[in-house]
Amino acid sequence: FQESGPYHGKNDRRSARHSEANLLEQLQLLLCMYVYFSPEIGYVQGLAFLGAMFLLNLDLFDSFVGFAN
């Protein structure tokens, strides 16, 4: 059996909360980086949803590149 992946440690609620908190921190960082990168647009409604979709599928760097373009 594999020791990592989406099903490893599924029953451990602490690891799920930790990863959720980590994703929220990454989302906040991604949105702040975007606001600094593009101040003429700033934050508008819907950016958090779009950023979350990027972060669920990519790492932070690739998410920012896709998000900013």
PDB file of N, CA, C and O in Angstrom:
ATOM      1  N   PHE A   1       0.819  -1.185   0.000  1.00  0.00           N
ATOM      2  CA  PHE A   1       0.000   0.000   0.000  1.00  0.00           C
ATOM      3  C   PHE A   1       0.865   1.251   0.000  1.00  0.00           C
ATOM      4  O   PHE A   1       1.941   1.272   0.569  1.00  0.00           O
ATOM      5  N   GLN A   2       0.368   2.292  -0.615  1.00  0.00           N
ATOM      6  CA  GLN A   2       1.112   3.548  -0.622  1.00  0.00           C
ATOM      7  C   GLN A   2       0.967   4.259   0.711  1.00  0.00           C
ATOM      8  O   GLN A   2      -0.029   4.117   1.396  1.00  0.00           O
ATOM      9  N   GLU A   3       1.981   5.006   1.084  1.00  0.00           N
ATOM     10  CA  GLU A   3       1.974   5.706   2.357  1.00  0.00           C
ATOM     11  C   GLU A   3       1.685   7.187   2.219  1.00  0.00           C
ATOM     12  O   GLU A   3       1.807   7.930   3.174  1.00  0.00           O
ATOM     13  N   SER A   4       1.302   7.628   1.048  1.00  0.00           N
ATOM     14  CA  SER A   4       0.921   9.025   0.857  1.00  0.00           C
ATOM     15  C   SER A   4      -0.179   9.065  -0.188  1.00  0.00           C
ATOM     16  O   SER A   4      -0.467   8.074  -0.838  1.00  0.00           O
ATOM     17  N   GLY A   5      -0.780  10.188  -0.328  1.00  0.00           N
ATOM     18  CA  GLY A   5      -1.841  10.329  -1.305  1.00  0.00           C
ATOM     19  C   GLY A   5      -3.136  10.755  -0.651  1.00  0.00           C
ATOM     20  O   GLY A   5      -3.200  10.996   0.550  1.00  0.00           O
ATOM     21  N   PRO A   6      -4.192  10.833  -1.436  1.00  0.00           N
ATOM     22  CA  PRO A   6      -5.446  11.375  -0.925  1.00  0.00           C
ATOM     23  C   PRO A   6      -6.125  10.498   0.116  1.00  0.00           C
ATOM     24  O   PRO A   6      -6.952  10.981   0.872  1.00  0.00           O
ATOM     25  N   TYR A   7      -5.804   9.190   0.183  1.00  0.00           N
ATOM     26  CA  TYR A   7      -6.498   8.299   1.109  1.00  0.00           C
ATOM     27  C   TYR A   7      -5.666   7.958   2.336  1.00  0.00           C
ATOM     28  O   TYR A   7      -6.155   7.314   3.246  1.00  0.00           O
ATOM     29  N   HIS A   8      -4.422   8.377   2.368  1.00  0.00           N
ATOM     30  CA  HIS A   8      -3.564   8.082   3.509  1.00  0.00           C
ATOM     31  C   HIS A   8      -3.928   8.990   4.671  1.00  0.00           C
ATOM     32  O   HIS A   8      -3.979  10.205   4.533  1.00  0.00           O
ATOM     33  N   GLY A   9      -4.205   8.398   5.814  1.00  0.00           N
ATOM     34  CA  GLY A   9      -4.542   9.178   6.998  1.00  0.00           C
ATOM     35  C   GLY A   9      -5.916   9.817   6.915  1.00  0.00           C
ATOM     36  O   GLY A   9      -6.171  10.834   7.528  1.00  0.00           O
ATOM     37  N   LYS A  10      -6.813   9.191   6.154  1.00  0.00           N
ATOM     38  CA  LYS A  10      -8.129   9.767   5.935  1.00  0.00           C
ATOM     39  C   LYS A  10      -8.929   9.884   7.231  1.00  0.00           C
ATOM     40  O   LYS A  10      -9.708  10.812   7.398  1.00  0.00           O
ATOM     41  N   ASN A  11      -8.724   8.963   8.154  1.00  0.00           N
ATOM     42  CA  ASN A  11      -9.493   8.966   9.394  1.00  0.00           C
ATOM     43  C   ASN A  11      -8.887   9.867  10.462  1.00  0.00           C
ATOM     44  O   ASN A  11      -9.476  10.032  11.516  1.00  0.00           O
ATOM     45  N   ASP A  12      -7.731  10.413  10.212  1.00  0.00           N
ATOM     46  CA  ASP A  12      -7.089  11.287  11.183  1.00  0.00           C
ATOM     47  C   ASP A  12      -7.603  12.709  11.002  1.00  0.00           C
ATOM     48  O   ASP A  12      -7.230  13.419  10.088  1.00  0.00           O
ATOM     49  N   ARG A  13      -8.493  13.139  11.891  1.00  0.00           N
ATOM     50  CA  ARG A  13      -9.115  14.451  11.755  1.00  0.00           C
ATOM     51  C   ARG A  13      -8.108  15.583  11.943  1.00  0.00           C
ATOM     52  O   ARG A  13      -8.251  16.643  11.367  1.00  0.00           O
ATOM     53  N   ARG A  14      -7.077  15.359  12.755  1.00  0.00           N
ATOM     54  CA  ARG A  14      -6.086  16.417  12.966  1.00  0.00           C
ATOM     55  C   ARG A  14      -5.349  16.735  11.688  1.00  0.00           C
ATOM     56  O   ARG A  14      -5.088  17.893  11.380  1.00  0.00           O
ATOM     57  N   SER A  15      -4.996  15.716  10.902  1.00  0.00           N
ATOM     58  CA  SER A  15      -4.280  15.985   9.655  1.00  0.00           C
ATOM     59  C   SER A  15      -5.186  16.683   8.654  1.00  0.00           C
ATOM     60  O   SER A  15      -4.737  17.521   7.888  1.00  0.00           O
ATOM     61  N   ALA A  16      -6.490  16.377   8.660  1.00  0.00           N
ATOM     62  CA  ALA A  16      -7.418  17.048   7.752  1.00  0.00           C
ATOM     63  C   ALA A  16      -7.547  18.519   8.127  1.00  0.00           C
ATOM     64  O   ALA A  16      -7.570  19.387   7.260  1.00  0.00           O
ATOM     65  N   ARG A  17      -7.631  18.816   9.410  1.00  0.00           N
ATOM     66  CA  ARG A  17      -7.724  20.213   9.838  1.00  0.00           C
ATOM     67  C   ARG A  17      -6.447  20.967   9.519  1.00  0.00           C
ATOM     68  O   ARG A  17      -6.477  22.114   9.123  1.00  0.00           O
ATOM     69  N   HIS A  18      -5.321  20.286   9.703  1.00  0.00           N
ATOM     70  CA  HIS A  18      -4.042  20.940   9.420  1.00  0.00           C
ATOM     71  C   HIS A  18      -3.931  21.259   7.933  1.00  0.00           C
ATOM     72  O   HIS A  18      -3.502  22.344   7.560  1.00  0.00           O
ATOM     73  N   SER A  19      -4.315  20.336   7.081  1.00  0.00           N
ATOM     74  CA  SER A  19      -4.208  20.598   5.647  1.00  0.00           C
ATOM     75  C   SER A  19      -5.200  21.679   5.225  1.00  0.00           C
ATOM     76  O   SER A  19      -4.917  22.486   4.357  1.00  0.00           O
ATOM     77  N   GLU A  20      -6.391  21.719   5.870  1.00  0.00           N
ATOM     78  CA  GLU A  20      -7.358  22.763   5.553  1.00  0.00           C
ATOM     79  C   GLU A  20      -6.823  24.130   5.965  1.00  0.00           C
ATOM     80  O   GLU A  20      -6.948  25.104   5.220  1.00  0.00           O
ATOM     81  N   ALA A  21      -6.203  24.201   7.140  1.00  0.00           N
ATOM     82  CA  ALA A  21      -5.615  25.465   7.591  1.00  0.00           C
ATOM     83  C   ALA A  21      -4.485  25.878   6.660  1.00  0.00           C
ATOM     84  O   ALA A  21      -4.337  27.060   6.348  1.00  0.00           O
ATOM     85  N   ASN A  22      -3.707  24.908   6.202  1.00  0.00           N
ATOM     86  CA  ASN A  22      -2.619  25.201   5.275  1.00  0.00           C
ATOM     87  C   ASN A  22      -3.167  25.754   3.961  1.00  0.00           C
ATOM     88  O   ASN A  22      -2.614  26.711   3.407  1.00  0.00           O
ATOM     89  N   LEU A  23      -4.251  25.171   3.470  1.00  0.00           N
ATOM     90  CA  LEU A  23      -4.848  25.671   2.231  1.00  0.00           C
ATOM     91  C   LEU A  23      -5.401  27.084   2.406  1.00  0.00           C
ATOM     92  O   LEU A  23      -5.289  27.918   1.509  1.00  0.00           O
ATOM     93  N   LEU A  24      -5.983  27.355   3.555  1.00  0.00           N
ATOM     94  CA  LEU A  24      -6.495  28.706   3.806  1.00  0.00           C
ATOM     95  C   LEU A  24      -5.365  29.724   3.861  1.00  0.00           C
ATOM     96  O   LEU A  24      -5.499  30.836   3.337  1.00  0.00           O
ATOM     97  N   GLU A  25      -4.239  29.344   4.476  1.00  0.00           N
ATOM     98  CA  GLU A  25      -3.080  30.239   4.512  1.00  0.00           C
ATOM     99  C   GLU A  25      -2.539  30.474   3.112  1.00  0.00           C
ATOM    100  O   GLU A  25      -2.180  31.602   2.752  1.00  0.00           O
ATOM    101  N   GLN A  26      -2.477  29.415   2.311  1.00  0.00           N
ATOM    102  CA  GLN A  26      -1.999  29.561   0.940  1.00  0.00           C
ATOM    103  C   GLN A  26      -2.948  30.416   0.118  1.00  0.00           C
ATOM    104  O   GLN A  26      -2.512  31.217  -0.711  1.00  0.00           O
ATOM    105  N   LEU A  27      -4.255  30.268   0.345  1.00  0.00           N
ATOM    106  CA  LEU A  27      -5.223  31.078  -0.384  1.00  0.00           C
ATOM    107  C   LEU A  27      -5.076  32.549  -0.023  1.00  0.00           C
ATOM    108  O   LEU A  27      -5.097  33.425  -0.898  1.00  0.00           O
ATOM    109  N   GLN A  28      -4.906  32.832   1.258  1.00  0.00           N
ATOM    110  CA  GLN A  28      -4.719  34.220   1.681  1.00  0.00           C
ATOM    111  C   GLN A  28      -3.441  34.798   1.068  1.00  0.00           C
ATOM    112  O   GLN A  28      -3.435  35.927   0.574  1.00  0.00           O
ATOM    113  N   LEU A  29      -2.375  34.015   1.062  1.00  0.00           N
ATOM    114  CA  LEU A  29      -1.119  34.462   0.468  1.00  0.00           C
ATOM    115  C   LEU A  29      -1.274  34.689  -1.030  1.00  0.00           C
ATOM    116  O   LEU A  29      -0.799  35.689  -1.575  1.00  0.00           O
ATOM    117  N   LEU A  30      -1.950  33.788  -1.712  1.00  0.00           N
ATOM    118  CA  LEU A  30      -2.172  33.929  -3.147  1.00  0.00           C
ATOM    119  C   LEU A  30      -2.952  35.203  -3.464  1.00  0.00           C
ATOM    120  O   LEU A  30      -2.585  35.955  -4.372  1.00  0.00           O
ATOM    121  N   LEU A  31      -4.003  35.470  -2.695  1.00  0.00           N
ATOM    122  CA  LEU A  31      -4.806  36.670  -2.945  1.00  0.00           C
ATOM    123  C   LEU A  31      -4.021  37.943  -2.642  1.00  0.00           C
ATOM    124  O   LEU A  31      -4.125  38.927  -3.387  1.00  0.00           O
ATOM    125  N   CYS A  32      -3.239  37.933  -1.570  1.00  0.00           N
ATOM    126  CA  CYS A  32      -2.411  39.103  -1.251  1.00  0.00           C
ATOM    127  C   CYS A  32      -1.353  39.336  -2.325  1.00  0.00           C
ATOM    128  O   CYS A  32      -1.105  40.484  -2.721  1.00  0.00           O
ATOM    129  N   MET A  33      -0.726  38.268  -2.800  1.00  0.00           N
ATOM    130  CA  MET A  33       0.274  38.417  -3.864  1.00  0.00           C
ATOM    131  C   MET A  33      -0.360  38.997  -5.116  1.00  0.00           C
ATOM    132  O   MET A  33       0.227  39.850  -5.789  1.00  0.00           O
ATOM    133  N   TYR A  34      -1.576  38.563  -5.422  1.00  0.00           N
ATOM    134  CA  TYR A  34      -2.246  39.078  -6.619  1.00  0.00           C
ATOM    135  C   TYR A  34      -2.573  40.563  -6.488  1.00  0.00           C
ATOM    136  O   TYR A  34      -2.423  41.325  -7.438  1.00  0.00           O
ATOM    137  N   VAL A  35      -3.017  40.975  -5.308  1.00  0.00           N
ATOM    138  CA  VAL A  35      -3.337  42.386  -5.091  1.00  0.00           C
ATOM    139  C   VAL A  35      -2.089  43.249  -5.237  1.00  0.00           C
ATOM    140  O   VAL A  35      -2.135  44.334  -5.822  1.00  0.00           O
ATOM    141  N   TYR A  36      -0.954  42.764  -4.736  1.00  0.00           N
ATOM    142  CA  TYR A  36       0.308  43.511  -4.908  1.00  0.00           C
ATOM    143  C   TYR A  36       0.771  43.488  -6.357  1.00  0.00           C
ATOM    144  O   TYR A  36       1.340  44.449  -6.853  1.00  0.00           O
ATOM    145  N   PHE A  37       0.526  42.386  -7.044  1.00  0.00           N
ATOM    146  CA  PHE A  37       0.948  42.234  -8.431  1.00  0.00           C
ATOM    147  C   PHE A  37       0.103  43.103  -9.361  1.00  0.00           C
ATOM    148  O   PHE A  37       0.610  43.672 -10.328  1.00  0.00           O
ATOM    149  N   SER A  38      -1.177  43.194  -9.072  1.00  0.00           N
ATOM    150  CA  SER A  38      -2.086  43.923  -9.949  1.00  0.00           C
ATOM    151  C   SER A  38      -2.954  44.890  -9.146  1.00  0.00           C
ATOM    152  O   SER A  38      -4.149  44.667  -8.969  1.00  0.00           O
ATOM    153  N   PRO A  39      -2.372  45.994  -8.651  1.00  0.00           N
ATOM    154  CA  PRO A  39      -3.139  46.912  -7.798  1.00  0.00           C
ATOM    155  C   PRO A  39      -4.249  47.661  -8.542  1.00  0.00           C
ATOM    156  O   PRO A  39      -5.196  48.121  -7.914  1.00  0.00           O
ATOM    157  N   GLU A  40      -4.148  47.774  -9.864  1.00  0.00           N
ATOM    158  CA  GLU A  40      -5.205  48.474 -10.593  1.00  0.00           C
ATOM    159  C   GLU A  40      -6.519  47.692 -10.588  1.00  0.00           C
ATOM    160  O   GLU A  40      -7.587  48.270 -10.704  1.00  0.00           O
ATOM    161  N   ILE A  41      -6.437  46.381 -10.429  1.00  0.00           N
ATOM    162  CA  ILE A  41      -7.641  45.545 -10.329  1.00  0.00           C
ATOM    163  C   ILE A  41      -7.981  45.313  -8.863  1.00  0.00           C
ATOM    164  O   ILE A  41      -9.118  45.449  -8.453  1.00  0.00           O
ATOM    165  N   GLY A  42      -6.975  44.964  -8.076  1.00  0.00           N
ATOM    166  CA  GLY A  42      -7.194  44.695  -6.661  1.00  0.00           C
ATOM    167  C   GLY A  42      -7.991  43.423  -6.451  1.00  0.00           C
ATOM    168  O   GLY A  42      -7.999  42.524  -7.287  1.00  0.00           O
ATOM    169  N   TYR A  43      -8.693  43.363  -5.329  1.00  0.00           N
ATOM    170  CA  TYR A  43      -9.519  42.198  -5.038  1.00  0.00           C
ATOM    171  C   TYR A  43     -10.950  42.474  -5.491  1.00  0.00           C
ATOM    172  O   TYR A  43     -11.514  43.513  -5.190  1.00  0.00           O
ATOM    173  N   VAL A  44     -11.510  41.553  -6.228  1.00  0.00           N
ATOM    174  CA  VAL A  44     -12.906  41.644  -6.644  1.00  0.00           C
ATOM    175  C   VAL A  44     -13.614  40.344  -6.283  1.00  0.00           C
ATOM    176  O   VAL A  44     -12.977  39.315  -6.040  1.00  0.00           O
ATOM    177  N   GLN A  45     -14.927  40.396  -6.253  1.00  0.00           N
ATOM    178  CA  GLN A  45     -15.714  39.233  -5.872  1.00  0.00           C
ATOM    179  C   GLN A  45     -15.443  38.066  -6.814  1.00  0.00           C
ATOM    180  O   GLN A  45     -15.374  38.225  -8.026  1.00  0.00           O
ATOM    181  N   GLY A  46     -15.262  36.892  -6.236  1.00  0.00           N
ATOM    182  CA  GLY A  46     -15.047  35.690  -7.023  1.00  0.00           C
ATOM    183  C   GLY A  46     -13.593  35.259  -7.118  1.00  0.00           C
ATOM    184  O   GLY A  46     -13.315  34.140  -7.550  1.00  0.00           O
ATOM    185  N   LEU A  47     -12.656  36.128  -6.737  1.00  0.00           N
ATOM    186  CA  LEU A  47     -11.244  35.752  -6.825  1.00  0.00           C
ATOM    187  C   LEU A  47     -10.893  34.629  -5.861  1.00  0.00           C
ATOM    188  O   LEU A  47     -10.052  33.781  -6.180  1.00  0.00           O
ATOM    189  N   ALA A  48     -11.510  34.601  -4.694  1.00  0.00           N
ATOM    190  CA  ALA A  48     -11.201  33.561  -3.713  1.00  0.00           C
ATOM    191  C   ALA A  48     -11.603  32.184  -4.250  1.00  0.00           C
ATOM    192  O   ALA A  48     -10.871  31.210  -4.089  1.00  0.00           O
ATOM    193  N   PHE A  49     -12.753  32.103  -4.904  1.00  0.00           N
ATOM    194  CA  PHE A  49     -13.189  30.827  -5.475  1.00  0.00           C
ATOM    195  C   PHE A  49     -12.227  30.363  -6.551  1.00  0.00           C
ATOM    196  O   PHE A  49     -11.812  29.207  -6.582  1.00  0.00           O
ATOM    197  N   LEU A  50     -11.854  31.277  -7.426  1.00  0.00           N
ATOM    198  CA  LEU A  50     -10.931  30.939  -8.507  1.00  0.00           C
ATOM    199  C   LEU A  50      -9.567  30.524  -7.953  1.00  0.00           C
ATOM    200  O   LEU A  50      -8.982  29.523  -8.394  1.00  0.00           O
ATOM    201  N   GLY A  51      -9.069  31.271  -6.961  1.00  0.00           N
ATOM    202  CA  GLY A  51      -7.794  30.922  -6.348  1.00  0.00           C
ATOM    203  C   GLY A  51      -7.833  29.575  -5.654  1.00  0.00           C
ATOM    204  O   GLY A  51      -6.873  28.803  -5.714  1.00  0.00           O
ATOM    205  N   ALA A  52      -8.951  29.265  -5.009  1.00  0.00           N
ATOM    206  CA  ALA A  52      -9.085  27.970  -4.335  1.00  0.00           C
ATOM    207  C   ALA A  52      -9.043  26.828  -5.340  1.00  0.00           C
ATOM    208  O   ALA A  52      -8.440  25.779  -5.078  1.00  0.00           O
ATOM    209  N   MET A  53      -9.658  27.007  -6.491  1.00  0.00           N
ATOM    210  CA  MET A  53      -9.625  25.958  -7.516  1.00  0.00           C
ATOM    211  C   MET A  53      -8.202  25.721  -8.024  1.00  0.00           C
ATOM    212  O   MET A  53      -7.796  24.589  -8.245  1.00  0.00           O
ATOM    213  N   PHE A  54      -7.447  26.796  -8.186  1.00  0.00           N
ATOM    214  CA  PHE A  54      -6.046  26.641  -8.583  1.00  0.00           C
ATOM    215  C   PHE A  54      -5.259  25.894  -7.507  1.00  0.00           C
ATOM    216  O   PHE A  54      -4.491  24.985  -7.810  1.00  0.00           O
ATOM    217  N   LEU A  55      -5.445  26.279  -6.241  1.00  0.00           N
ATOM    218  CA  LEU A  55      -4.663  25.676  -5.158  1.00  0.00           C
ATOM    219  C   LEU A  55      -5.019  24.217  -4.914  1.00  0.00           C
ATOM    220  O   LEU A  55      -4.179  23.446  -4.446  1.00  0.00           O
ATOM    221  N   LEU A  56      -6.234  23.823  -5.196  1.00  0.00           N
ATOM    222  CA  LEU A  56      -6.608  22.421  -5.024  1.00  0.00           C
ATOM    223  C   LEU A  56      -5.934  21.524  -6.060  1.00  0.00           C
ATOM    224  O   LEU A  56      -5.804  20.328  -5.854  1.00  0.00           O
ATOM    225  N   ASN A  57      -5.497  22.122  -7.162  1.00  0.00           N
ATOM    226  CA  ASN A  57      -4.927  21.318  -8.242  1.00  0.00           C
ATOM    227  C   ASN A  57      -3.449  21.576  -8.511  1.00  0.00           C
ATOM    228  O   ASN A  57      -2.808  20.758  -9.168  1.00  0.00           O
ATOM    229  N   LEU A  58      -2.916  22.709  -8.027  1.00  0.00           N
ATOM    230  CA  LEU A  58      -1.522  23.070  -8.302  1.00  0.00           C
ATOM    231  C   LEU A  58      -0.846  23.530  -7.026  1.00  0.00           C
ATOM    232  O   LEU A  58      -1.507  23.792  -6.023  1.00  0.00           O
ATOM    233  N   ASP A  59       0.474  23.648  -7.070  1.00  0.00           N
ATOM    234  CA  ASP A  59       1.180  24.222  -5.920  1.00  0.00           C
ATOM    235  C   ASP A  59       1.034  25.746  -5.957  1.00  0.00           C
ATOM    236  O   ASP A  59       0.436  26.306  -6.872  1.00  0.00           O
ATOM    237  N   LEU A  60       1.552  26.409  -4.940  1.00  0.00           N
ATOM    238  CA  LEU A  60       1.343  27.849  -4.790  1.00  0.00           C
ATOM    239  C   LEU A  60       1.935  28.645  -5.948  1.00  0.00           C
ATOM    240  O   LEU A  60       1.296  29.552  -6.478  1.00  0.00           O
ATOM    241  N   PHE A  61       3.141  28.309  -6.367  1.00  0.00           N
ATOM    242  CA  PHE A  61       3.785  29.049  -7.459  1.00  0.00           C
ATOM    243  C   PHE A  61       3.000  28.919  -8.756  1.00  0.00           C
ATOM    244  O   PHE A  61       2.692  29.912  -9.412  1.00  0.00           O
ATOM    245  N   ASP A  62       2.677  27.696  -9.127  1.00  0.00           N
ATOM    246  CA  ASP A  62       1.925  27.482 -10.372  1.00  0.00           C
ATOM    247  C   ASP A  62       0.530  28.081 -10.289  1.00  0.00           C
ATOM    248  O   ASP A  62      -0.014  28.556 -11.293  1.00  0.00           O
ATOM    249  N   SER A  63      -0.059  28.058  -9.099  1.00  0.00           N
ATOM    250  CA  SER A  63      -1.372  28.680  -8.918  1.00  0.00           C
ATOM    251  C   SER A  63      -1.296  30.175  -9.166  1.00  0.00           C
ATOM    252  O   SER A  63      -2.163  30.747  -9.821  1.00  0.00           O
ATOM    253  N   PHE A  64      -0.248  30.818  -8.664  1.00  0.00           N
ATOM    254  CA  PHE A  64      -0.111  32.263  -8.880  1.00  0.00           C
ATOM    255  C   PHE A  64       0.112  32.579 -10.350  1.00  0.00           C
ATOM    256  O   PHE A  64      -0.451  33.542 -10.869  1.00  0.00           O
ATOM    257  N   VAL A  65       0.931  31.794 -11.021  1.00  0.00           N
ATOM    258  CA  VAL A  65       1.189  32.036 -12.442  1.00  0.00           C
ATOM    259  C   VAL A  65      -0.115  31.924 -13.228  1.00  0.00           C
ATOM    260  O   VAL A  65      -0.444  32.786 -14.059  1.00  0.00           O
ATOM    261  N   GLY A  66      -0.896  30.884 -12.983  1.00  0.00           N
ATOM    262  CA  GLY A  66      -2.162  30.738 -13.672  1.00  0.00           C
ATOM    263  C   GLY A  66      -3.167  31.806 -13.284  1.00  0.00           C
ATOM    264  O   GLY A  66      -3.933  32.304 -14.111  1.00  0.00           O
ATOM    265  N   PHE A  67      -3.182  32.148 -12.017  1.00  0.00           N
ATOM    266  CA  PHE A  67      -4.110  33.142 -11.490  1.00  0.00           C
ATOM    267  C   PHE A  67      -3.824  34.528 -12.041  1.00  0.00           C
ATOM    268  O   PHE A  67      -4.734  35.286 -12.362  1.00  0.00           O
ATOM    269  N   ALA A  68      -2.571  34.875 -12.149  1.00  0.00           N
ATOM    270  CA  ALA A  68      -2.183  36.230 -12.593  1.00  0.00           C
ATOM    271  C   ALA A  68      -2.285  36.394 -14.114  1.00  0.00           C
ATOM    272  O   ALA A  68      -2.270  37.514 -14.611  1.00  0.00           O
ATOM    273  N   ASN A  69      -2.369  35.303 -14.825  1.00  0.00           N
ATOM    274  CA  ASN A  69      -2.448  35.400 -16.293  1.00  0.00           C
ATOM    275  C   ASN A  69      -3.843  35.187 -16.699  1.00  0.00           C
ATOM    276  O   ASN A  69      -4.619  35.222 -17.253  1.00  0.00           O
TER     277      ASN A  69
END
